[in-house]
Amino acid sequence: ELIIEEFQNLKIKDTRLREKYGVSIVAVVRGDQVIPSPDPELELYLGDVLGIIGSKTQLDSVRAGNKQILDNV
């Protein structure tokens, strides 16, 4: 799970996480709501938590390439 400030107000497709790192967003947690298999058109808001999957190497690349990660569980 991760929160990245720079994704605020972007649609999932515009984060380009899959193209850049090969990871997939499998859920978005927004407050008390869990959005499984979110639509690529879903707009992200500050405070959203992204559930992502990928290999350890891919996840490490996401961490290294995004200095704005606020929380990594």
PDB file of N, CA and C in Angstrom:
ATOM      1  N   GLU A   1       0.856  -1.175   0.000  1.00  0.00           N
ATOM      2  CA  GLU A   1       0.000   0.000   0.000  1.00  0.00           C
ATOM      3  C   GLU A   1       0.895   1.229   0.000  1.00  0.00           C
ATOM      4  N   LEU A   2       0.458   2.251  -0.701  1.00  0.00           N
ATOM      5  CA  LEU A   2       1.233   3.472  -0.674  1.00  0.00           C
ATOM      6  C   LEU A   2       0.362   4.683  -0.929  1.00  0.00           C
ATOM      7  N   ILE A   3       0.861   5.800  -0.457  1.00  0.00           N
ATOM      8  CA  ILE A   3       0.212   7.082  -0.679  1.00  0.00           C
ATOM      9  C   ILE A   3       1.266   7.973  -1.320  1.00  0.00           C
ATOM     10  N   ILE A   4       0.946   8.553  -2.455  1.00  0.00           N
ATOM     11  CA  ILE A   4       1.897   9.424  -3.125  1.00  0.00           C
ATOM     12  C   ILE A   4       1.197  10.746  -3.419  1.00  0.00           C
ATOM     13  N   GLU A   5       1.701  11.827  -2.817  1.00  0.00           N
ATOM     14  CA  GLU A   5       1.078  13.143  -2.966  1.00  0.00           C
ATOM     15  C   GLU A   5       0.943  13.565  -4.418  1.00  0.00           C
ATOM     16  N   GLU A   6       1.941  13.257  -5.234  1.00  0.00           N
ATOM     17  CA  GLU A   6       1.929  13.745  -6.614  1.00  0.00           C
ATOM     18  C   GLU A   6       0.784  13.166  -7.447  1.00  0.00           C
ATOM     19  N   PHE A   7       0.121  12.120  -6.972  1.00  0.00           N
ATOM     20  CA  PHE A   7      -0.997  11.532  -7.704  1.00  0.00           C
ATOM     21  C   PHE A   7      -2.321  12.226  -7.415  1.00  0.00           C
ATOM     22  N   GLN A   8      -2.312  13.176  -6.489  1.00  0.00           N
ATOM     23  CA  GLN A   8      -3.534  13.893  -6.138  1.00  0.00           C
ATOM     24  C   GLN A   8      -4.141  14.512  -7.392  1.00  0.00           C
ATOM     25  N   ASN A   9      -5.434  14.284  -7.580  1.00  0.00           N
ATOM     26  CA  ASN A   9      -6.231  14.819  -8.689  1.00  0.00           C
ATOM     27  C   ASN A   9      -5.895  14.205 -10.046  1.00  0.00           C
ATOM     28  N   LEU A  10      -5.113  13.134 -10.077  1.00  0.00           N
ATOM     29  CA  LEU A  10      -4.858  12.405 -11.324  1.00  0.00           C
ATOM     30  C   LEU A  10      -5.808  11.226 -11.419  1.00  0.00           C
ATOM     31  N   LYS A  11      -6.124  10.833 -12.640  1.00  0.00           N
ATOM     32  CA  LYS A  11      -6.827   9.578 -12.844  1.00  0.00           C
ATOM     33  C   LYS A  11      -5.813   8.450 -12.720  1.00  0.00           C
ATOM     34  N   ILE A  12      -6.280   7.269 -12.332  1.00  0.00           N
ATOM     35  CA  ILE A  12      -5.375   6.128 -12.176  1.00  0.00           C
ATOM     36  C   ILE A  12      -4.535   5.929 -13.428  1.00  0.00           C
ATOM     37  N   LYS A  13      -5.162   5.997 -14.588  1.00  0.00           N
ATOM     38  CA  LYS A  13      -4.417   5.773 -15.833  1.00  0.00           C
ATOM     39  C   LYS A  13      -3.305   6.796 -16.023  1.00  0.00           C
ATOM     40  N   ASP A  14      -3.474   7.980 -15.468  1.00  0.00           N
ATOM     41  CA  ASP A  14      -2.484   9.041 -15.646  1.00  0.00           C
ATOM     42  C   ASP A  14      -1.301   8.940 -14.681  1.00  0.00           C
ATOM     43  N   THR A  15      -1.385   8.036 -13.707  1.00  0.00           N
ATOM     44  CA  THR A  15      -0.241   7.825 -12.815  1.00  0.00           C
ATOM     45  C   THR A  15       0.899   7.114 -13.544  1.00  0.00           C
ATOM     46  N   ARG A  16       0.532   6.341 -14.563  1.00  0.00           N
ATOM     47  CA  ARG A  16       1.470   5.589 -15.399  1.00  0.00           C
ATOM     48  C   ARG A  16       2.315   4.588 -14.585  1.00  0.00           C
ATOM     49  N   LEU A  17       1.782   4.144 -13.454  1.00  0.00           N
ATOM     50  CA  LEU A  17       2.521   3.173 -12.637  1.00  0.00           C
ATOM     51  C   LEU A  17       2.778   1.874 -13.392  1.00  0.00           C
ATOM     52  N   ARG A  18       1.813   1.418 -14.175  1.00  0.00           N
ATOM     53  CA  ARG A  18       2.001   0.171 -14.919  1.00  0.00           C
ATOM     54  C   ARG A  18       3.080   0.350 -15.986  1.00  0.00           C
ATOM     55  N   GLU A  19       3.016   1.450 -16.733  1.00  0.00           N
ATOM     56  CA  GLU A  19       3.995   1.683 -17.795  1.00  0.00           C
ATOM     57  C   GLU A  19       5.401   1.899 -17.245  1.00  0.00           C
ATOM     58  N   LYS A  20       5.514   2.665 -16.171  1.00  0.00           N
ATOM     59  CA  LYS A  20       6.829   2.994 -15.616  1.00  0.00           C
ATOM     60  C   LYS A  20       7.457   1.842 -14.836  1.00  0.00           C
ATOM     61  N   TYR A  21       6.631   1.127 -14.053  1.00  0.00           N
ATOM     62  CA  TYR A  21       7.171   0.158 -13.098  1.00  0.00           C
ATOM     63  C   TYR A  21       6.643  -1.260 -13.261  1.00  0.00           C
ATOM     64  N   GLY A  22       5.601  -1.439 -14.055  1.00  0.00           N
ATOM     65  CA  GLY A  22       5.039  -2.770 -14.260  1.00  0.00           C
ATOM     66  C   GLY A  22       4.128  -3.243 -13.145  1.00  0.00           C
ATOM     67  N   VAL A  23       3.719  -2.343 -12.249  1.00  0.00           N
ATOM     68  CA  VAL A  23       2.827  -2.712 -11.144  1.00  0.00           C
ATOM     69  C   VAL A  23       1.379  -2.412 -11.513  1.00  0.00           C
ATOM     70  N   SER A  24       0.471  -3.036 -10.804  1.00  0.00           N
ATOM     71  CA  SER A  24      -0.957  -2.825 -11.020  1.00  0.00           C
ATOM     72  C   SER A  24      -1.609  -2.322  -9.745  1.00  0.00           C
ATOM     73  N   ILE A  25      -2.517  -1.371  -9.901  1.00  0.00           N
ATOM     74  CA  ILE A  25      -3.323  -0.890  -8.780  1.00  0.00           C
ATOM     75  C   ILE A  25      -4.530  -1.810  -8.668  1.00  0.00           C
ATOM     76  N   VAL A  26      -4.640  -2.517  -7.564  1.00  0.00           N
ATOM     77  CA  VAL A  26      -5.717  -3.496  -7.402  1.00  0.00           C
ATOM     78  C   VAL A  26      -6.830  -3.000  -6.484  1.00  0.00           C
ATOM     79  N   ALA A  27      -6.569  -1.913  -5.768  1.00  0.00           N
ATOM     80  CA  ALA A  27      -7.585  -1.353  -4.884  1.00  0.00           C
ATOM     81  C   ALA A  27      -7.204   0.070  -4.514  1.00  0.00           C
ATOM     82  N   VAL A  28      -8.215   0.840  -4.168  1.00  0.00           N
ATOM     83  CA  VAL A  28      -8.017   2.172  -3.609  1.00  0.00           C
ATOM     84  C   VAL A  28      -8.812   2.211  -2.308  1.00  0.00           C
ATOM     85  N   VAL A  29      -8.167   2.647  -1.244  1.00  0.00           N
ATOM     86  CA  VAL A  29      -8.857   2.832   0.029  1.00  0.00           C
ATOM     87  C   VAL A  29      -9.032   4.337   0.200  1.00  0.00           C
ATOM     88  N   ARG A  30     -10.280   4.744   0.318  1.00  0.00           N
ATOM     89  CA  ARG A  30     -10.634   6.158   0.457  1.00  0.00           C
ATOM     90  C   ARG A  30     -11.469   6.280   1.721  1.00  0.00           C
ATOM     91  N   GLY A  31     -10.814   6.731   2.779  1.00  0.00           N
ATOM     92  CA  GLY A  31     -11.505   6.801   4.068  1.00  0.00           C
ATOM     93  C   GLY A  31     -11.880   5.402   4.508  1.00  0.00           C
ATOM     94  N   ASP A  32     -13.159   5.174   4.759  1.00  0.00           N
ATOM     95  CA  ASP A  32     -13.652   3.859   5.177  1.00  0.00           C
ATOM     96  C   ASP A  32     -14.071   2.994   3.996  1.00  0.00           C
ATOM     97  N   GLN A  33     -13.979   3.536   2.791  1.00  0.00           N
ATOM     98  CA  GLN A  33     -14.430   2.832   1.592  1.00  0.00           C
ATOM     99  C   GLN A  33     -13.249   2.151   0.887  1.00  0.00           C
ATOM    100  N   VAL A  34     -13.459   0.888   0.514  1.00  0.00           N
ATOM    101  CA  VAL A  34     -12.478   0.160  -0.295  1.00  0.00           C
ATOM    102  C   VAL A  34     -13.050   0.028  -1.700  1.00  0.00           C
ATOM    103  N   ILE A  35     -12.260   0.431  -2.675  1.00  0.00           N
ATOM    104  CA  ILE A  35     -12.681   0.339  -4.080  1.00  0.00           C
ATOM    105  C   ILE A  35     -11.819  -0.741  -4.743  1.00  0.00           C
ATOM    106  N   PRO A  36     -12.353  -1.966  -4.861  1.00  0.00           N
ATOM    107  CA  PRO A  36     -11.572  -3.034  -5.483  1.00  0.00           C
ATOM    108  C   PRO A  36     -11.573  -2.896  -7.005  1.00  0.00           C
ATOM    109  N   SER A  37     -10.511  -3.334  -7.630  1.00  0.00           N
ATOM    110  CA  SER A  37     -10.394  -3.278  -9.106  1.00  0.00           C
ATOM    111  C   SER A  37     -10.865  -1.931  -9.649  1.00  0.00           C
ATOM    112  N   PRO A  38     -10.217  -0.851  -9.216  1.00  0.00           N
ATOM    113  CA  PRO A  38     -10.701   0.471  -9.608  1.00  0.00           C
ATOM    114  C   PRO A  38     -10.583   0.726 -11.111  1.00  0.00           C
ATOM    115  N   ASP A  39     -11.528   1.480 -11.624  1.00  0.00           N
ATOM    116  CA  ASP A  39     -11.546   1.879 -13.024  1.00  0.00           C
ATOM    117  C   ASP A  39     -10.354   2.803 -13.299  1.00  0.00           C
ATOM    118  N   PRO A  40      -9.703   2.666 -14.441  1.00  0.00           N
ATOM    119  CA  PRO A  40      -8.576   3.552 -14.771  1.00  0.00           C
ATOM    120  C   PRO A  40      -8.962   5.028 -14.820  1.00  0.00           C
ATOM    121  N   GLU A  41     -10.243   5.315 -14.956  1.00  0.00           N
ATOM    122  CA  GLU A  41     -10.732   6.696 -14.995  1.00  0.00           C
ATOM    123  C   GLU A  41     -10.962   7.283 -13.596  1.00  0.00           C
ATOM    124  N   LEU A  42     -10.810   6.457 -12.542  1.00  0.00           N
ATOM    125  CA  LEU A  42     -11.037   6.936 -11.180  1.00  0.00           C
ATOM    126  C   LEU A  42     -10.022   8.021 -10.832  1.00  0.00           C
ATOM    127  N   GLU A  43     -10.523   9.152 -10.358  1.00  0.00           N
ATOM    128  CA  GLU A  43      -9.649  10.242  -9.932  1.00  0.00           C
ATOM    129  C   GLU A  43      -9.179   9.983  -8.504  1.00  0.00           C
ATOM    130  N   LEU A  44      -7.909  10.208  -8.277  1.00  0.00           N
ATOM    131  CA  LEU A  44      -7.318   9.991  -6.953  1.00  0.00           C
ATOM    132  C   LEU A  44      -7.305  11.301  -6.171  1.00  0.00           C
ATOM    133  N   TYR A  45      -7.488  11.160  -4.861  1.00  0.00           N
ATOM    134  CA  TYR A  45      -7.514  12.314  -3.974  1.00  0.00           C
ATOM    135  C   TYR A  45      -6.457  12.153  -2.896  1.00  0.00           C
ATOM    136  N   LEU A  46      -6.022  13.293  -2.354  1.00  0.00           N
ATOM    137  CA  LEU A  46      -5.063  13.262  -1.257  1.00  0.00           C
ATOM    138  C   LEU A  46      -5.649  12.417  -0.130  1.00  0.00           C
ATOM    139  N   GLY A  47      -4.886  11.494   0.373  1.00  0.00           N
ATOM    140  CA  GLY A  47      -5.358  10.605   1.422  1.00  0.00           C
ATOM    141  C   GLY A  47      -5.757   9.236   0.924  1.00  0.00           C
ATOM    142  N   ASP A  48      -5.955   9.089  -0.391  1.00  0.00           N
ATOM    143  CA  ASP A  48      -6.235   7.761  -0.933  1.00  0.00           C
ATOM    144  C   ASP A  48      -5.017   6.864  -0.717  1.00  0.00           C
ATOM    145  N   VAL A  49      -5.279   5.627  -0.405  1.00  0.00           N
ATOM    146  CA  VAL A  49      -4.226   4.628  -0.261  1.00  0.00           C
ATOM    147  C   VAL A  49      -4.363   3.659  -1.421  1.00  0.00           C
ATOM    148  N   LEU A  50      -3.278   3.448  -2.151  1.00  0.00           N
ATOM    149  CA  LEU A  50      -3.306   2.548  -3.300  1.00  0.00           C
ATOM    150  C   LEU A  50      -2.801   1.179  -2.896  1.00  0.00           C
ATOM    151  N   GLY A  51      -3.559   0.154  -3.236  1.00  0.00           N
ATOM    152  CA  GLY A  51      -3.100  -1.223  -3.096  1.00  0.00           C
ATOM    153  C   GLY A  51      -2.496  -1.626  -4.433  1.00  0.00           C
ATOM    154  N   ILE A  52      -1.207  -1.910  -4.438  1.00  0.00           N
ATOM    155  CA  ILE A  52      -0.547  -2.263  -5.692  1.00  0.00           C
ATOM    156  C   ILE A  52       0.100  -3.638  -5.581  1.00  0.00           C
ATOM    157  N   ILE A  53       0.203  -4.315  -6.731  1.00  0.00           N
ATOM    158  CA  ILE A  53       0.895  -5.596  -6.758  1.00  0.00           C
ATOM    159  C   ILE A  53       1.975  -5.543  -7.831  1.00  0.00           C
ATOM    160  N   GLY A  54       3.002  -6.311  -7.572  1.00  0.00           N
ATOM    161  CA  GLY A  54       4.123  -6.424  -8.492  1.00  0.00           C
ATOM    162  C   GLY A  54       5.206  -7.226  -7.795  1.00  0.00           C
ATOM    163  N   SER A  55       6.275  -7.471  -8.508  1.00  0.00           N
ATOM    164  CA  SER A  55       7.397  -8.193  -7.907  1.00  0.00           C
ATOM    165  C   SER A  55       8.099  -7.286  -6.896  1.00  0.00           C
ATOM    166  N   LYS A  56       8.936  -7.865  -6.063  1.00  0.00           N
ATOM    167  CA  LYS A  56       9.691  -7.075  -5.092  1.00  0.00           C
ATOM    168  C   LYS A  56      10.518  -6.011  -5.810  1.00  0.00           C
ATOM    169  N   THR A  57      11.137  -6.383  -6.907  1.00  0.00           N
ATOM    170  CA  THR A  57      11.951  -5.436  -7.674  1.00  0.00           C
ATOM    171  C   THR A  57      11.093  -4.287  -8.193  1.00  0.00           C
ATOM    172  N   GLN A  58       9.904  -4.613  -8.715  1.00  0.00           N
ATOM    173  CA  GLN A  58       9.009  -3.571  -9.221  1.00  0.00           C
ATOM    174  C   GLN A  58       8.567  -2.631  -8.100  1.00  0.00           C
ATOM    175  N   LEU A  59       8.211  -3.201  -6.947  1.00  0.00           N
ATOM    176  CA  LEU A  59       7.767  -2.379  -5.823  1.00  0.00           C
ATOM    177  C   LEU A  59       8.904  -1.507  -5.293  1.00  0.00           C
ATOM    178  N   ASP A  60      10.106  -2.054  -5.254  1.00  0.00           N
ATOM    179  CA  ASP A  60      11.272  -1.263  -4.844  1.00  0.00           C
ATOM    180  C   ASP A  60      11.504  -0.107  -5.813  1.00  0.00           C
ATOM    181  N   SER A  61      11.271  -0.351  -7.107  1.00  0.00           N
ATOM    182  CA  SER A  61      11.432   0.701  -8.113  1.00  0.00           C
ATOM    183  C   SER A  61      10.414   1.820  -7.911  1.00  0.00           C
ATOM    184  N   VAL A  62       9.186   1.446  -7.546  1.00  0.00           N
ATOM    185  CA  VAL A  62       8.168   2.464  -7.263  1.00  0.00           C
ATOM    186  C   VAL A  62       8.637   3.327  -6.102  1.00  0.00           C
ATOM    187  N   ARG A  63       9.109   2.686  -5.040  1.00  0.00           N
ATOM    188  CA  ARG A  63       9.584   3.434  -3.870  1.00  0.00           C
ATOM    189  C   ARG A  63      10.742   4.357  -4.245  1.00  0.00           C
ATOM    190  N   ALA A  64      11.692   3.850  -4.999  1.00  0.00           N
ATOM    191  CA  ALA A  64      12.879   4.624  -5.363  1.00  0.00           C
ATOM    192  C   ALA A  64      12.531   5.774  -6.308  1.00  0.00           C
ATOM    193  N   GLY A  65      11.551   5.567  -7.169  1.00  0.00           N
ATOM    194  CA  GLY A  65      11.216   6.568  -8.166  1.00  0.00           C
ATOM    195  C   GLY A  65      10.225   7.616  -7.716  1.00  0.00           C
ATOM    196  N   ASN A  66       9.707   7.483  -6.504  1.00  0.00           N
ATOM    197  CA  ASN A  66       8.696   8.414  -5.997  1.00  0.00           C
ATOM    198  C   ASN A  66       9.097   8.908  -4.625  1.00  0.00           C
ATOM    199  N   LYS A  67       9.738  10.021  -4.601  1.00  0.00           N
ATOM    200  CA  LYS A  67      10.228  10.592  -3.350  1.00  0.00           C
ATOM    201  C   LYS A  67       9.090  11.075  -2.443  1.00  0.00           C
ATOM    202  N   GLN A  68       7.883  11.181  -2.992  1.00  0.00           N
ATOM    203  CA  GLN A  68       6.754  11.716  -2.249  1.00  0.00           C
ATOM    204  C   GLN A  68       5.958  10.635  -1.502  1.00  0.00           C
ATOM    205  N   ILE A  69       6.487   9.416  -1.401  1.00  0.00           N
ATOM    206  CA  ILE A  69       5.741   8.376  -0.679  1.00  0.00           C
ATOM    207  C   ILE A  69       5.629   8.790   0.783  1.00  0.00           C
ATOM    208  N   LEU A  70       4.385   8.846   1.254  1.00  0.00           N
ATOM    209  CA  LEU A  70       4.135   9.253   2.626  1.00  0.00           C
ATOM    210  C   LEU A  70       4.058   8.064   3.567  1.00  0.00           C
ATOM    211  N   ASP A  71       3.562   6.955   3.064  1.00  0.00           N
ATOM    212  CA  ASP A  71       3.349   5.789   3.919  1.00  0.00           C
ATOM    213  C   ASP A  71       3.540   4.557   3.083  1.00  0.00           C
ATOM    214  N   ASN A  72       4.271   3.623   3.592  1.00  0.00           N
ATOM    215  CA  ASN A  72       4.494   2.370   2.871  1.00  0.00           C
ATOM    216  C   ASN A  72       4.317   1.247   3.865  1.00  0.00           C
ATOM    217  N   VAL A  73       3.231   0.523   3.734  1.00  0.00           N
ATOM    218  CA  VAL A  73       2.914  -0.544   4.693  1.00  0.00           C
ATOM    219  C   VAL A  73       3.206  -1.873   4.046  1.00  0.00           C
TER     220      VAL A  73
END
